[in-house]
mmCIF file of C-alpha atoms in Angstrom:
data_model
loop_
_atom_site.group_PDB
_atom_site.id
_atom_site.type_symbol
_atom_site.label_atom_id
_atom_site.label_comp_id
_atom_site.label_asym_id
_atom_site.label_seq_id
_atom_site.Cartn_x
_atom_site.Cartn_y
_atom_site.Cartn_z
ATOM 1 C CA LEU B 10 77.192 91.291 69.670
ATOM 2 C CA LEU B 11 74.836 88.446 70.203
ATOM 3 C CA ASP B 12 78.131 86.015 71.007
ATOM 4 C CA SER B 13 79.317 88.369 73.526
ATOM 5 C CA GLN B 14 75.670 88.620 74.952
ATOM 6 C CA ARG B 15 75.580 84.438 75.337
ATOM 7 C CA GLN B 16 78.952 84.236 76.741
ATOM 8 C CA LEU B 17 77.879 86.828 79.531
ATOM 9 C CA SER B 18 74.626 85.341 80.244
ATOM 10 C CA ALA B 19 76.641 82.053 80.699
ATOM 11 C CA ASN B 20 79.275 83.625 82.804
ATOM 12 C CA ILE B 21 76.398 85.190 84.927
ATOM 13 C CA SER B 22 74.637 81.716 85.482
ATOM 14 C CA VAL B 23 78.130 80.160 86.461
ATOM 15 C CA LEU B 24 78.362 82.891 89.026
ATOM 16 C CA GLU B 25 74.828 82.604 90.533
ATOM 17 C CA ASN B 26 75.277 78.783 90.762
ATOM 18 C CA LYS B 27 78.728 79.252 92.787
ATOM 19 C CA LEU B 28 77.034 81.848 94.773
ATOM 20 C CA ASN B 29 74.378 79.756 95.533
ATOM 21 C CA GLU B 30 76.908 76.848 96.358
ATOM 22 C CA LEU B 31 78.558 79.255 98.830
ATOM 23 C CA ASN B 32 75.339 80.017 100.195
ATOM 24 C CA GLU B 33 74.470 76.603 100.772
ATOM 25 C CA LYS B 34 77.841 76.047 102.593
ATOM 26 C CA LYS B 35 77.574 79.190 104.985
ATOM 27 C CA GLN B 36 74.421 77.878 106.126
ATOM 28 C CA GLU B 37 76.063 74.668 107.199
ATOM 29 C CA PHE B 38 78.085 76.659 109.732
ATOM 30 C CA PRO B 39 75.345 78.825 111.375
ATOM 31 C CA ASP B 40 76.366 79.200 114.763
ATOM 32 C CA ASN B 41 79.973 80.557 113.470
ATOM 33 C CA PRO B 42 78.942 84.421 112.459
ATOM 34 C CA ALA B 43 81.650 86.070 110.162
ATOM 35 C CA ALA B 44 82.190 88.534 112.968
ATOM 36 C CA ASP B 45 83.316 85.553 115.334
ATOM 37 C CA ILE B 46 86.012 84.275 112.767
ATOM 38 C CA ALA B 47 89.302 85.766 114.001
ATOM 39 C CA ASP B 48 91.720 87.862 111.587
ATOM 40 C CA VAL B 49 94.428 85.947 110.111
ATOM 41 C CA ARG B 50 96.902 88.416 110.561
ATOM 42 C CA LEU B 51 96.420 88.070 114.760
ATOM 43 C CA ALA B 52 97.528 84.702 114.464
ATOM 44 C CA PHE B 53 100.856 85.881 113.704
ATOM 45 C CA ARG B 54 101.098 88.517 115.900
ATOM 46 C CA GLY B 55 103.635 88.298 119.152
ATOM 47 C CA GLN B 56 102.267 88.526 122.990
ATOM 48 C CA THR B 57 104.598 91.569 123.419
ATOM 49 C CA PRO B 58 105.991 94.274 121.400
ATOM 50 C CA ALA B 59 109.313 92.453 121.538
ATOM 51 C CA MET B 60 107.804 89.163 119.754
ATOM 52 C CA GLU B 61 106.098 91.303 117.537
ATOM 53 C CA GLN B 62 109.223 92.961 116.207
ATOM 54 C CA LEU B 63 111.035 89.500 116.152
ATOM 55 C CA PHE B 64 108.220 88.298 113.875
ATOM 56 C CA ASP B 65 108.964 91.618 111.730
ATOM 57 C CA LEU B 66 112.739 91.146 111.740
ATOM 58 C CA ALA B 67 112.188 87.591 110.530
ATOM 59 C CA GLY B 68 110.294 88.509 107.567
ATOM 60 C CA GLU B 69 112.818 91.010 106.792
ATOM 61 C CA ILE B 70 115.523 88.822 106.926
ATOM 62 C CA ALA B 71 113.882 86.143 104.713
ATOM 63 C CA ALA B 72 113.169 89.017 102.478
ATOM 64 C CA ILE B 73 116.380 89.582 102.077
ATOM 65 C CA ASP B 74 117.536 86.193 101.529
ATOM 66 C CA ASP B 75 115.173 86.297 98.368
ATOM 67 C CA THR B 76 116.318 89.074 97.198
ATOM 68 C CA LEU B 77 119.841 88.477 97.096
ATOM 69 C CA TYR B 78 119.096 84.849 95.600
ATOM 70 C CA VAL B 79 117.171 86.537 92.926
ATOM 71 C CA LEU B 80 119.917 89.059 92.270
ATOM 72 C CA GLY B 81 122.398 86.036 92.130
ATOM 73 C CA LYS B 82 120.500 84.329 89.472
ATOM 74 C CA ALA B 83 120.092 87.820 87.440
ATOM 75 C CA LEU B 84 123.782 88.048 87.507
ATOM 76 C CA ASN B 85 124.444 84.705 86.471
ATOM 77 C CA ASP B 86 121.775 85.251 83.730
ATOM 78 C CA GLY B 87 123.673 87.989 82.651
ATOM 79 C CA LYS B 88 121.074 90.386 83.035
ATOM 80 C CA LEU B 89 122.842 92.602 85.750
ATOM 81 C CA SER B 90 126.401 93.530 85.727
ATOM 82 C CA LEU B 91 128.679 93.070 88.388
ATOM 83 C CA VAL B 92 129.151 96.791 89.821
ATOM 84 C CA PRO B 93 125.199 97.153 90.432
ATOM 85 C CA TYR B 94 125.101 93.580 91.605
ATOM 86 C CA MET B 95 127.995 94.025 94.255
ATOM 87 C CA ARG B 96 126.600 97.484 95.518
ATOM 88 C CA GLN B 97 122.970 96.008 96.193
ATOM 89 C CA VAL B 98 124.641 92.959 97.705
ATOM 90 C CA ARG B 99 126.714 95.091 100.233
ATOM 91 C CA LYS B 100 123.571 97.238 100.943
ATOM 92 C CA LEU B 101 121.476 94.395 101.495
ATOM 93 C CA ALA B 102 124.005 92.623 103.580
ATOM 94 C CA GLN B 103 124.611 95.378 105.776
ATOM 95 C CA GLN B 104 120.870 95.466 106.684
ATOM 96 C CA GLN B 105 120.424 91.469 106.853
ATOM 97 C CA PHE B 106 123.247 91.957 109.651
ATOM 98 C CA MET B 107 121.804 94.459 111.351
ATOM 99 C CA ALA B 108 118.239 92.890 111.309
ATOM 100 C CA LYS B 109 119.926 89.514 112.714
ATOM 101 C CA ALA B 110 122.022 91.269 115.316
ATOM 102 C CA LEU B 111 118.925 92.932 116.644
ATOM 103 C CA ALA B 112 116.932 89.721 116.626
ATOM 104 C CA ILE B 113 119.820 88.292 118.624
ATOM 105 C CA LYS B 114 119.581 90.928 121.490
ATOM 106 C CA ILE B 115 115.929 90.691 121.500
ATOM 107 C CA ARG B 116 116.112 86.912 121.597
ATOM 108 C CA GLY B 117 118.499 87.427 124.616
ATOM 109 C CA LEU B 118 116.427 90.122 126.386
ATOM 110 C CA CYS B 119 113.148 87.871 126.241
ATOM 111 C CA SER B 120 115.304 84.830 127.514
ATOM 112 C CA LEU B 121 114.750 82.725 124.285
ATOM 113 C CA ASP B 122 117.217 80.037 123.037
ATOM 114 C CA PRO B 123 119.743 82.123 120.815
#
């Protein structure tokens, strides 16, 4: 119990030191209050609803690519049999095709390079 208490006291002192360091760093930027710092998610927002949808579609397409890669690796490692693999690949390929087709259509409507 005493060892645990000593360990907790040491952890508390480390946390207090880090908190003091953070407060010192915070004082270096007095003219930038936290309320003025923009939300990071706003940097990845489109200017129009169509651009917003393009960002979402790009994320969906990339996620499906990653999922297909992991499924292929599971099949090669013998952790997944062929029938469920093919079923999932077919479903994901259809979903990715629709996402890509919609992205191409939006890009055409927005006069962006295809």
